[in-house]
Structures are given as structure tokens and as C-alpha cells.
PDB file of C-alpha atoms and ligand atoms in Angstrom:
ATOM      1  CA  UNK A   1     -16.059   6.986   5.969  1.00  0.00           C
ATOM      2  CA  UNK A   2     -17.179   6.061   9.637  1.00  0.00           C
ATOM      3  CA  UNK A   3     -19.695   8.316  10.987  1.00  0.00           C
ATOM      4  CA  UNK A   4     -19.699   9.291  14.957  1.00  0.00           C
ATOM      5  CA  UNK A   5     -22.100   6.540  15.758  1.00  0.00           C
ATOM      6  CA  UNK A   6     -23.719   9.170  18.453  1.00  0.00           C
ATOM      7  CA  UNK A   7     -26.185  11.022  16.224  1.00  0.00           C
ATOM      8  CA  UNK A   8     -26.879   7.870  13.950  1.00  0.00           C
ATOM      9  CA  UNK A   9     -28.506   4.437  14.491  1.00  0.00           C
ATOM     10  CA  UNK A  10     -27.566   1.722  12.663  1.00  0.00           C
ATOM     11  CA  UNK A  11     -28.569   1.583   8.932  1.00  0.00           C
ATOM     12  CA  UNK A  12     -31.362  -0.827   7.633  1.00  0.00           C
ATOM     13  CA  UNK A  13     -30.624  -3.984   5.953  1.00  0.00           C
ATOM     14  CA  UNK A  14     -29.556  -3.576   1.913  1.00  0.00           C
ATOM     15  CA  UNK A  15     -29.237  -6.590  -0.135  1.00  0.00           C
ATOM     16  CA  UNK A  16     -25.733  -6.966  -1.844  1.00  0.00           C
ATOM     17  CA  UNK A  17     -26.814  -5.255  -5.054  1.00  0.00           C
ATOM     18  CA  UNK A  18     -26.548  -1.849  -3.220  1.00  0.00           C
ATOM     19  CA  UNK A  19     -22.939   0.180  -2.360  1.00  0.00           C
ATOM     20  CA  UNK A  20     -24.134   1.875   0.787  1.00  0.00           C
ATOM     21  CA  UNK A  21     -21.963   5.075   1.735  1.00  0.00           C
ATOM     22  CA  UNK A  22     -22.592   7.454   4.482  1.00  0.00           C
ATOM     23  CA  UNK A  23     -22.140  11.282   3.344  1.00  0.00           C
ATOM     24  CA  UNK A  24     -23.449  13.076   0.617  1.00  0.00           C
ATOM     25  CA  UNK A  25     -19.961  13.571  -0.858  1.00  0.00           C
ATOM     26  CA  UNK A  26     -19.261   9.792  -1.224  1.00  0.00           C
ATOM     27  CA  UNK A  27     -21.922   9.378  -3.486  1.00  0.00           C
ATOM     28  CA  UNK A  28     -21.648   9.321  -7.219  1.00  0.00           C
ATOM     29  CA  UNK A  29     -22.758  13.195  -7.315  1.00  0.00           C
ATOM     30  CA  UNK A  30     -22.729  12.576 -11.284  1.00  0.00           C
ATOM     31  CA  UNK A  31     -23.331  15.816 -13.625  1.00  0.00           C
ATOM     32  CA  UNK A  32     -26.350  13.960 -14.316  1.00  0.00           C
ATOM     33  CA  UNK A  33     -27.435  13.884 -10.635  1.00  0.00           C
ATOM     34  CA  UNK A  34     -29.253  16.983 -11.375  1.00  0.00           C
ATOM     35  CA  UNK A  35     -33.174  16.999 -10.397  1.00  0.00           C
ATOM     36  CA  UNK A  36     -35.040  14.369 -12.073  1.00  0.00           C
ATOM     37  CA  UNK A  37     -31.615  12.883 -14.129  1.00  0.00           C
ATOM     38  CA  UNK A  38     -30.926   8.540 -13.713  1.00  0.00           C
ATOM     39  CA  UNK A  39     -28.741   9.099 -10.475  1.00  0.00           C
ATOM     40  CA  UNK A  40     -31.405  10.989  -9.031  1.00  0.00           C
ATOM     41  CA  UNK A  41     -34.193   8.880  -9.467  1.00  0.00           C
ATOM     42  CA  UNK A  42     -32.177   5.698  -7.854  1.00  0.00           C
ATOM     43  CA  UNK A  43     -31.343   7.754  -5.408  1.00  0.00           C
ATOM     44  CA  UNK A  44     -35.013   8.757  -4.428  1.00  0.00           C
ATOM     45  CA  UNK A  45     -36.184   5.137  -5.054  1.00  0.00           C
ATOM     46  CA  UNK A  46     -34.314   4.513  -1.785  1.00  0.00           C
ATOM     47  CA  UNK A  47     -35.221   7.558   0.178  1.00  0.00           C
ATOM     48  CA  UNK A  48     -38.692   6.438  -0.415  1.00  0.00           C
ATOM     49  CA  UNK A  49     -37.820   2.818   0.795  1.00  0.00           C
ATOM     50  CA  UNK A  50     -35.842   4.278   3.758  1.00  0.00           C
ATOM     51  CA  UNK A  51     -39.556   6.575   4.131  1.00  0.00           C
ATOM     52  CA  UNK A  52     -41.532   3.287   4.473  1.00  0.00           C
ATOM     53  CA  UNK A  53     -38.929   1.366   6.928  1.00  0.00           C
ATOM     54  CA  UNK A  54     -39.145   4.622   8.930  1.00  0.00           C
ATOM     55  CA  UNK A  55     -42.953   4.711   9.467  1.00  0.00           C
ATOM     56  CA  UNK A  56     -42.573   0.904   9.718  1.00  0.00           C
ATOM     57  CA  UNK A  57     -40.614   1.505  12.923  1.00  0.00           C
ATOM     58  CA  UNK A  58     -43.017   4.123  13.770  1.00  0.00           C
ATOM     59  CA  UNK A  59     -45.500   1.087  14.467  1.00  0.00           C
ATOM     60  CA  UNK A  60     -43.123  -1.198  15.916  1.00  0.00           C
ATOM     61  CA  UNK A  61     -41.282   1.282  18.186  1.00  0.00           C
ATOM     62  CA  UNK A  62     -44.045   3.248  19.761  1.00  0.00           C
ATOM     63  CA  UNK A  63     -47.238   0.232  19.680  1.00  0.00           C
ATOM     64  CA  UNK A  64     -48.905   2.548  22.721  1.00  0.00           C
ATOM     65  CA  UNK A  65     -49.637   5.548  20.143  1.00  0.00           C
ATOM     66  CA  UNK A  66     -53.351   6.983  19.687  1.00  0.00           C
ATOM     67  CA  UNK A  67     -54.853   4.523  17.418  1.00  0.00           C
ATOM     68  CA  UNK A  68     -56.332   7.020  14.812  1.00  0.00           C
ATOM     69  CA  UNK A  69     -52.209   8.090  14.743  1.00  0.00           C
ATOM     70  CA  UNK A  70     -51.279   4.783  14.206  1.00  0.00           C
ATOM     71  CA  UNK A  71     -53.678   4.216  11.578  1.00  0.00           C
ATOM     72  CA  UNK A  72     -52.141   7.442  10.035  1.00  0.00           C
ATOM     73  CA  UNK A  73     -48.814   5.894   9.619  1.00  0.00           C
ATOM     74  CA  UNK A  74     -49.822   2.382   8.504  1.00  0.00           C
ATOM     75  CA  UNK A  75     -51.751   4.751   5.495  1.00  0.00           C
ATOM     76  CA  UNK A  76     -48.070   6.138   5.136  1.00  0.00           C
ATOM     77  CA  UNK A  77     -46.180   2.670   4.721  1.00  0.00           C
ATOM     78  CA  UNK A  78     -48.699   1.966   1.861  1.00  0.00           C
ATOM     79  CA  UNK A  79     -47.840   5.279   0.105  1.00  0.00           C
ATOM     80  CA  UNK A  80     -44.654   5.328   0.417  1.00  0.00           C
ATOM     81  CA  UNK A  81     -43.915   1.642  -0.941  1.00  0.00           C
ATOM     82  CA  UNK A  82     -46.343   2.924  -3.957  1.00  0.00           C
ATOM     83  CA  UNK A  83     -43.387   5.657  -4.162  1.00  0.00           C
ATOM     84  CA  UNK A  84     -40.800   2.774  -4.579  1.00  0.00           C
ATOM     85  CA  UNK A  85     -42.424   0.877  -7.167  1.00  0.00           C
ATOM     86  CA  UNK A  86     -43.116   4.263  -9.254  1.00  0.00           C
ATOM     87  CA  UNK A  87     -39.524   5.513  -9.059  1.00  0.00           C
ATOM     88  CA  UNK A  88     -38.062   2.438  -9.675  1.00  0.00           C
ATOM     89  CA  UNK A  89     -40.254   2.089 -12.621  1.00  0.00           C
ATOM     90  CA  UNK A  90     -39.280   5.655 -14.201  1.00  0.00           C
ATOM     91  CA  UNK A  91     -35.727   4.978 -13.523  1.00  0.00           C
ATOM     92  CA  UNK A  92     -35.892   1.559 -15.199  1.00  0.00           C
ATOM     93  CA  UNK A  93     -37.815   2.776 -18.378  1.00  0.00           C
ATOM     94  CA  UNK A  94     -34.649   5.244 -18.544  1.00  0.00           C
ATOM     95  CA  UNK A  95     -32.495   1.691 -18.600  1.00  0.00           C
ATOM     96  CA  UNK A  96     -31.371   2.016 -14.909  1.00  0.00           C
ATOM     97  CA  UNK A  97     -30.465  -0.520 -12.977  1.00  0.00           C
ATOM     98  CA  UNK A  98     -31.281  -0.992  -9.211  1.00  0.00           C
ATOM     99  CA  UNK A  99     -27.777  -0.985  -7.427  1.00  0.00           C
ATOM    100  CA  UNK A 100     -26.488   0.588 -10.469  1.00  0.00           C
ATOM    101  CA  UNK A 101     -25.245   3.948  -7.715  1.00  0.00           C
ATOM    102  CA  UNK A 102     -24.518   3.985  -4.340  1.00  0.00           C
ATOM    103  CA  UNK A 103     -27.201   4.978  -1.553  1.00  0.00           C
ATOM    104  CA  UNK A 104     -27.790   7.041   1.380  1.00  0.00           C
ATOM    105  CA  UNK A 105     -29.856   5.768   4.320  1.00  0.00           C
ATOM    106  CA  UNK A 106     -29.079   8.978   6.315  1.00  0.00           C
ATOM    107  CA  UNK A 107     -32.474   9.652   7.079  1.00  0.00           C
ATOM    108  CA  UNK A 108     -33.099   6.290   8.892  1.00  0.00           C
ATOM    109  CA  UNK A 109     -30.021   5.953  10.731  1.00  0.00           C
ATOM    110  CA  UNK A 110     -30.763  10.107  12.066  1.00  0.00           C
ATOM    111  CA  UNK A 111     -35.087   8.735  12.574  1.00  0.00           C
ATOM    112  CA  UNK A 112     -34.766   6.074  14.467  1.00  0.00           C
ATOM    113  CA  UNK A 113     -31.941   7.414  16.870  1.00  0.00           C
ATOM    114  CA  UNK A 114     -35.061   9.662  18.242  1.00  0.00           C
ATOM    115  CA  UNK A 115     -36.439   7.447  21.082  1.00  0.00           C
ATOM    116  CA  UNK A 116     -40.132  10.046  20.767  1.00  0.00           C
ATOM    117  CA  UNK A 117     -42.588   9.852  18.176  1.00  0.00           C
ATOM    118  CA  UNK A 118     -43.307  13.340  18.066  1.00  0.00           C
ATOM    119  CA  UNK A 119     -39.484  14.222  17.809  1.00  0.00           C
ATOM    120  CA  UNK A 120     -39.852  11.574  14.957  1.00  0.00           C
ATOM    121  CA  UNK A 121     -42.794  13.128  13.464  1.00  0.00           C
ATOM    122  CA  UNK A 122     -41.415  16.352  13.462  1.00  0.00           C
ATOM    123  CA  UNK A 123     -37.950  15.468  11.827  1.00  0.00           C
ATOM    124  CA  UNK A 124     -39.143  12.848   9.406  1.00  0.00           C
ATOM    125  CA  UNK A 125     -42.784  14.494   8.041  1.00  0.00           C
ATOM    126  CA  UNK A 126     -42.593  18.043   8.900  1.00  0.00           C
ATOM    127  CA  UNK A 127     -38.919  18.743   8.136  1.00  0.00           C
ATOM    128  CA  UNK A 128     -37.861  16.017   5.925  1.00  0.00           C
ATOM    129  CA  UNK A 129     -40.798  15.440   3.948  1.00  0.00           C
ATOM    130  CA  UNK A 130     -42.065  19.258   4.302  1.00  0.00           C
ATOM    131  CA  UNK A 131     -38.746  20.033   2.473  1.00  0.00           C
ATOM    132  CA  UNK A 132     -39.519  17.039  -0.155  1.00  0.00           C
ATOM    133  CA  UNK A 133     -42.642  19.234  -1.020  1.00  0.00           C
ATOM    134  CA  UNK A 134     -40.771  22.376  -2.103  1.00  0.00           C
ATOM    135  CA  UNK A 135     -38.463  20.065  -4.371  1.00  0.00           C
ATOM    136  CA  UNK A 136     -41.349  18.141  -5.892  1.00  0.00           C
ATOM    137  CA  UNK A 137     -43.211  21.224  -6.704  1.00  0.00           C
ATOM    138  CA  UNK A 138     -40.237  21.963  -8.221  1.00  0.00           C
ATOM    139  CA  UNK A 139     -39.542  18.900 -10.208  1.00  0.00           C
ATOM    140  CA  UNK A 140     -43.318  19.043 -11.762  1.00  0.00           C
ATOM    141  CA  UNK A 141     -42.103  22.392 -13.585  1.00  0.00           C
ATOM    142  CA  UNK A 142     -38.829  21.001 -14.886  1.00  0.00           C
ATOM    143  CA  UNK A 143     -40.841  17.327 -15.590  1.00  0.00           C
ATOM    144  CA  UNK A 144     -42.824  19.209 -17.956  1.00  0.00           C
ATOM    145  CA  UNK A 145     -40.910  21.654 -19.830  1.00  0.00           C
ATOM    146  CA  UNK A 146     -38.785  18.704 -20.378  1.00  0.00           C
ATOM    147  CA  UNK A 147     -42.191  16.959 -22.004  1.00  0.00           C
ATOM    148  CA  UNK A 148     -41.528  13.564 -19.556  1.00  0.00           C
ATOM    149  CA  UNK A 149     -44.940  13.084 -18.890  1.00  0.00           C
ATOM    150  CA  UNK A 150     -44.200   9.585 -16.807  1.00  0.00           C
ATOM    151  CA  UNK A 151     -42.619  11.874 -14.650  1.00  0.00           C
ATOM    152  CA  UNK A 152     -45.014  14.552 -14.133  1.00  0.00           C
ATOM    153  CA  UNK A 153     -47.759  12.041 -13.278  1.00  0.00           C
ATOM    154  CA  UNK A 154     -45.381  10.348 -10.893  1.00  0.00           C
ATOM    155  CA  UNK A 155     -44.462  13.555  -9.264  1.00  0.00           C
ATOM    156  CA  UNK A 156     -48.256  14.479  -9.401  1.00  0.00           C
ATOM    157  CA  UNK A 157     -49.269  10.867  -7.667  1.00  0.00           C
ATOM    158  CA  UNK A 158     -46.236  11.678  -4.944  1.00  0.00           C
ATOM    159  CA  UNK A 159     -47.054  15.006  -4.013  1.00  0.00           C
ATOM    160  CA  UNK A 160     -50.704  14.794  -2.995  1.00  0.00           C
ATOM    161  CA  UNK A 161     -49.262  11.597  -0.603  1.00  0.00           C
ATOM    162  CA  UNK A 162     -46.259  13.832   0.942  1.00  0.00           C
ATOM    163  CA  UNK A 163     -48.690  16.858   1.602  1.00  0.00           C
ATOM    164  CA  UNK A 164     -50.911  14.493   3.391  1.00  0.00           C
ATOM    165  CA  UNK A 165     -47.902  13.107   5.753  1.00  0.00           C
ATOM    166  CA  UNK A 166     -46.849  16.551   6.298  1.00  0.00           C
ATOM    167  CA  UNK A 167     -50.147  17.677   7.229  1.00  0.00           C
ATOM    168  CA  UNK A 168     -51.089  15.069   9.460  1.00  0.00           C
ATOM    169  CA  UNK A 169     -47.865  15.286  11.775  1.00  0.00           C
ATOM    170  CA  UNK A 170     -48.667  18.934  12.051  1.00  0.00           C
ATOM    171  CA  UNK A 171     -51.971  18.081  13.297  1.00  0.00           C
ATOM    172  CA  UNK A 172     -50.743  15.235  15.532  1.00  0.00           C
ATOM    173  CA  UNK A 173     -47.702  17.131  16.869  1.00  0.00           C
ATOM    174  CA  UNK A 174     -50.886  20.005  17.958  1.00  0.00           C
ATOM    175  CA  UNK A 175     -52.411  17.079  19.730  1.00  0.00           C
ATOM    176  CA  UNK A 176     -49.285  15.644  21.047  1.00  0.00           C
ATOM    177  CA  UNK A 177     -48.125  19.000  22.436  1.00  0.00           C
ATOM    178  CA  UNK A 178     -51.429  20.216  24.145  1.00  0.00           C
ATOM    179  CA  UNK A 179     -51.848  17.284  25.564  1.00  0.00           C
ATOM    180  CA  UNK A 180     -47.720  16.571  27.090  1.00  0.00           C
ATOM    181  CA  UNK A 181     -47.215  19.866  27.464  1.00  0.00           C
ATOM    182  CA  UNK A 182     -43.669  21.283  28.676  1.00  0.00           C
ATOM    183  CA  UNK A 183     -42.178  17.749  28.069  1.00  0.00           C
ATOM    184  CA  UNK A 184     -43.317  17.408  24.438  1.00  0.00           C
ATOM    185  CA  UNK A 185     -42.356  20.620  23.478  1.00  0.00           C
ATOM    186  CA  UNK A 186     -38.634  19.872  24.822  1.00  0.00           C
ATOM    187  CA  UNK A 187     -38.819  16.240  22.931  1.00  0.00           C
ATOM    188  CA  UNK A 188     -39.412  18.027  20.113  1.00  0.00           C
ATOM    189  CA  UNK A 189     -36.889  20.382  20.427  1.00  0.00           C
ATOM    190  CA  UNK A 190     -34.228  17.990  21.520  1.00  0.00           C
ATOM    191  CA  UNK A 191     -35.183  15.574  18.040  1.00  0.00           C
ATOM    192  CA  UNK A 192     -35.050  18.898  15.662  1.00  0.00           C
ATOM    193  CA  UNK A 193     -31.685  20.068  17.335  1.00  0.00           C
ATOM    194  CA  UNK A 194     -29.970  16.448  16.976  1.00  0.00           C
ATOM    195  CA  UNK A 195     -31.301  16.276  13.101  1.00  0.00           C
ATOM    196  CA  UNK A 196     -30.082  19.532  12.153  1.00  0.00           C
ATOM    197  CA  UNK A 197     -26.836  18.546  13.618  1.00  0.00           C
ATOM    198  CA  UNK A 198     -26.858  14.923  12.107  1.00  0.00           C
ATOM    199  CA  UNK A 199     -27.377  16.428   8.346  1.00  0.00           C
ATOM    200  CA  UNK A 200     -24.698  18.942   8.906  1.00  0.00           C
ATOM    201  CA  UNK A 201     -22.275  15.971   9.177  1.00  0.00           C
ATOM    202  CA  UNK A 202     -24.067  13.972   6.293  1.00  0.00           C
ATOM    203  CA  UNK A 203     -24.756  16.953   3.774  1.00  0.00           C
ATOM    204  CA  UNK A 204     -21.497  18.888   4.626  1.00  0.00           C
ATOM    205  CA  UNK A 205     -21.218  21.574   1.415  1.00  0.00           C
ATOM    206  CA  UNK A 206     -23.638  20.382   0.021  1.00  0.00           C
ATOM    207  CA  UNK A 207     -26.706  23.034   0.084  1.00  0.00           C
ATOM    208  CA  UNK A 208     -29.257  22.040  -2.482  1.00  0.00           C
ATOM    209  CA  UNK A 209     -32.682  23.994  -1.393  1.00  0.00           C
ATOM    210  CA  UNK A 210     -35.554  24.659  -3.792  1.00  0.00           C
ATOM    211  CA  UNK A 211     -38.212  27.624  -3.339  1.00  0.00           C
ATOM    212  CA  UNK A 212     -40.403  27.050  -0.573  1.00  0.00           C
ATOM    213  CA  UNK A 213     -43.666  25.748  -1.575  1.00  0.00           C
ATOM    214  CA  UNK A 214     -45.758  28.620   0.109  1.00  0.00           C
ATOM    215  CA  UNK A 215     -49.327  27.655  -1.086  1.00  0.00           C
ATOM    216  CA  UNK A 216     -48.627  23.569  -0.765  1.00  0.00           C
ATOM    217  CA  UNK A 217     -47.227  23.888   3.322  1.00  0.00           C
ATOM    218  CA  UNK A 218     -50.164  26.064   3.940  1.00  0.00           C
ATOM    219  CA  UNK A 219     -52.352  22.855   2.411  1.00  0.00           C
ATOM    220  CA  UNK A 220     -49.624  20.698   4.709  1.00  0.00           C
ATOM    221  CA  UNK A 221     -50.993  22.691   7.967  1.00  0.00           C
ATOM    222  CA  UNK A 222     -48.081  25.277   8.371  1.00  0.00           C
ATOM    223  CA  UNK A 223     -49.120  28.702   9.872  1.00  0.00           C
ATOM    224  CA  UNK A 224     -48.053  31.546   8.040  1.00  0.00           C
ATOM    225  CA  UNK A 225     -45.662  32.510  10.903  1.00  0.00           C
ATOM    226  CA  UNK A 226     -43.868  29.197  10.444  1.00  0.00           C
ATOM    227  CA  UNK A 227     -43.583  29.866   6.546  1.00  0.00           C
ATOM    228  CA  UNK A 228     -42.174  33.236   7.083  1.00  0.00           C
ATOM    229  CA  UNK A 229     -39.501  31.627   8.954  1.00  0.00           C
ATOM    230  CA  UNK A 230     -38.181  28.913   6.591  1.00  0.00           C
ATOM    231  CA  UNK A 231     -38.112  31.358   3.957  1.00  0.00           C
ATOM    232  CA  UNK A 232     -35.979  33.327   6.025  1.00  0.00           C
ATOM    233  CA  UNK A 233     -33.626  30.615   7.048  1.00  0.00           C
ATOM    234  CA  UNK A 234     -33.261  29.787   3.276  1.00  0.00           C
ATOM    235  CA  UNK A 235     -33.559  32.970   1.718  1.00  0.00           C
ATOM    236  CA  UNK A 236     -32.548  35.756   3.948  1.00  0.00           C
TER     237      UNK A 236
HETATM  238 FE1  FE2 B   1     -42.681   9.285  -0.390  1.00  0.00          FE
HETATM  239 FE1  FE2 B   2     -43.885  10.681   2.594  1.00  0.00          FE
END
């Protein structure tokens, strides 16, 4: 499939052991794709790599950022390739191979179409990630009933790193707001309105949503208001 090249940027460079497609039903969607099952973890591996290359451009593409922001993201890049390494190594032990499905890089190609950082900030870590959070707390439960204690450590290790990316784009996206005023709070809106319409396209059907981590996006610096209302949207 050829996506409308409008809402997406180009992908990021894969190396020829990976079959890239570009919607969620073009992937292998295996039985075994439930949470925490071989497809699964490959396909996280590269979520997490497209997480790094994302902050990466985070550096790159906005170099005039508060330093102490900056700083914030660099922290990121180094979590999030830690996230690679311990996927791939859960997946392997399970005799997976890297390339062994195809991948998504949907949440690249919809990031780095946002020409703002705090339109990236608050797609990437506060809706993205933020929604990573409720599924992780959810994996930890299924991790351990199923006795896969690599797992639950791995999950443990990942969700105390998420949490903190959530929590510091809330903060900066305060900052960035009360200090650019009308015009950040419309470059927000315009990045949150182009996502939501980008994952329609990639997710189509496809409406996997775990229970919302209540406790965990309080940790991540959401108000209770803003709880209320993604409970609502998922659960009304
Ligand atoms: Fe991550
Ligand atoms: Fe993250």
C-alpha cells in the first residue's frame, strides 16, 4: 500500500533484513500477536528503535530548544536504545529472529511531519507513549500470571523510563505554553489533530486499547480532568 504522503514523512532507514509495510493490516497480525507473544515483541523492538530515532530528530531538528529540554531528550535516546537491546533480547531467548516479521515505522513518518517540538512532544510522549503506559501496566499482570519473569523485569525496567518521558513533556509543554502563549496552544492543537488523523489511516479497524493507567498518568503529570477525559473517549 502507498500512503497519502501528506500526513506522513518519509520512513527511517531499515537495513534489508526488515519487510517494512505501512498499515496495521499489512502486518503479520499472527494469532500469536497477542500482548507479550514473538510477533509482538519484534514488533515493539522497533517501536522502541523508531522511539530513539524520534527523540534523535528531536535534537537535530529543533538545536535552539531550552537546554535543560534538550538534555531531557538526549536522557530519552539512552533509554529508549536500552528498550531495543532488552526486547530484542526477550524475543531472541524465545528463538526470534530480527527481520523474522514485518514492521511499522508509523510513528516516525506521523513525528517528524510536525515541524514544532511541542506538537512533537505532545503526540510522541504524552499521547503515544502516555498510551504505551496503560498497555505496559497491562503487560506486567499478564507477564506474571504467565510466570515469564524476563519479561516482568523488562516491562518493570521500561515502565519507570516511559513514565518519566511522559511526565517530562507534560511539564515542558506547561512551560512551552505559558511562555508562547496563543501560538503554542494552536501548534499543539494543529500536531494532535494531524496524528489522530494519521493513525486513523494507519490503524484503520484495528482498536486495541488497554485500561487507562489512572494512578501511573497521575505519576506522568496528568491532571485529573485530563484522566477523566481519556477514560471517556475510551470507555464511554
Ligand atoms: Fe521505550
Ligand atoms: Fe519512551
Amino acid at each position: 500500500m502507498t500512503l497519502d504522503p501528506r500526513p506522513f514523512a518519509e520512513g527511517p532507514a531499515r537495513d534489508a533484513r526488515f519487510a517494512v509495510r505501512e498499515v496495521w493490516a499489512e502486518m503479520d497480525n499472527l494469532e500469536s500477536d497477542a500482548l507479550l507473544n514473538r510477533e509482538f515483541l519484534h514488533r515493539q523492538m522497533n517501536e522502541e528503535v523508531n522511539g530513539l530515532e524520534m527523540a534523535a530528530r528531536n535534537l537535530t531538528d529543533f538545536p535552539d530548544a531550552p537546554w535543560e529540554l534538550r538534555m531531557a531528550i538526549a536522557r530519552q535516546c539512552w533509554d529508549e536504545s536500552r528498550h531495543v537491546t532488552m526486547f530484542r533480547r526477550c524475543y531472541e531467548r524465545r528463538s526470534g529472529r530480527v527481520g523474522e516479521h514485518p514492521v511499522l515505522n508509523f510513528q516516525y513518518r506521523i513525528i517528524t511531519r510536525i515541524d514544532t517540538l511541542i506538537g512533537r512532544l505532545a503526540v510522541q510522549n504524552r499521547s503515544f507513549e502516555a498510551a504505551g503506559i496503560d498497555g505496559i501496566q497491562e503487560g506486567i499482570a499478564v507477564a506474571r500470571a504467565r510466570g515469564e519473569e524476563d519479561l516482568v523485569e523488562l516491562l518493570e525496567a521500561q515502565l519507570a523510563d516511559e513514565v518519566e518521558h511522559v511526565r517530562y513533556a507534560n511539564d515542558w509543554i506547561k512551560r512551552l505554553t505559558d511562555a508562547g502563549g496563543a501560538r503554542a496552544a494552536f501548534d499543539l492543537a494543529r500536531a494532535v489533530a494531524h496524528a489522530n488523523a494519521a493513525m486513523a489511516v494507519v490503524a484503520g479497524d484495528n482498536t486495541v486499547q488497554y485500561p487507562v493507567a489512572e494512578e501511573l498518568r497521575r505519576e506522568a503529570g496528568f491532571s485529573a480532568g485530563e484522566i477523566a477525559a481519556v477514560k471517556e473517549a475510551r470507555e464511554p
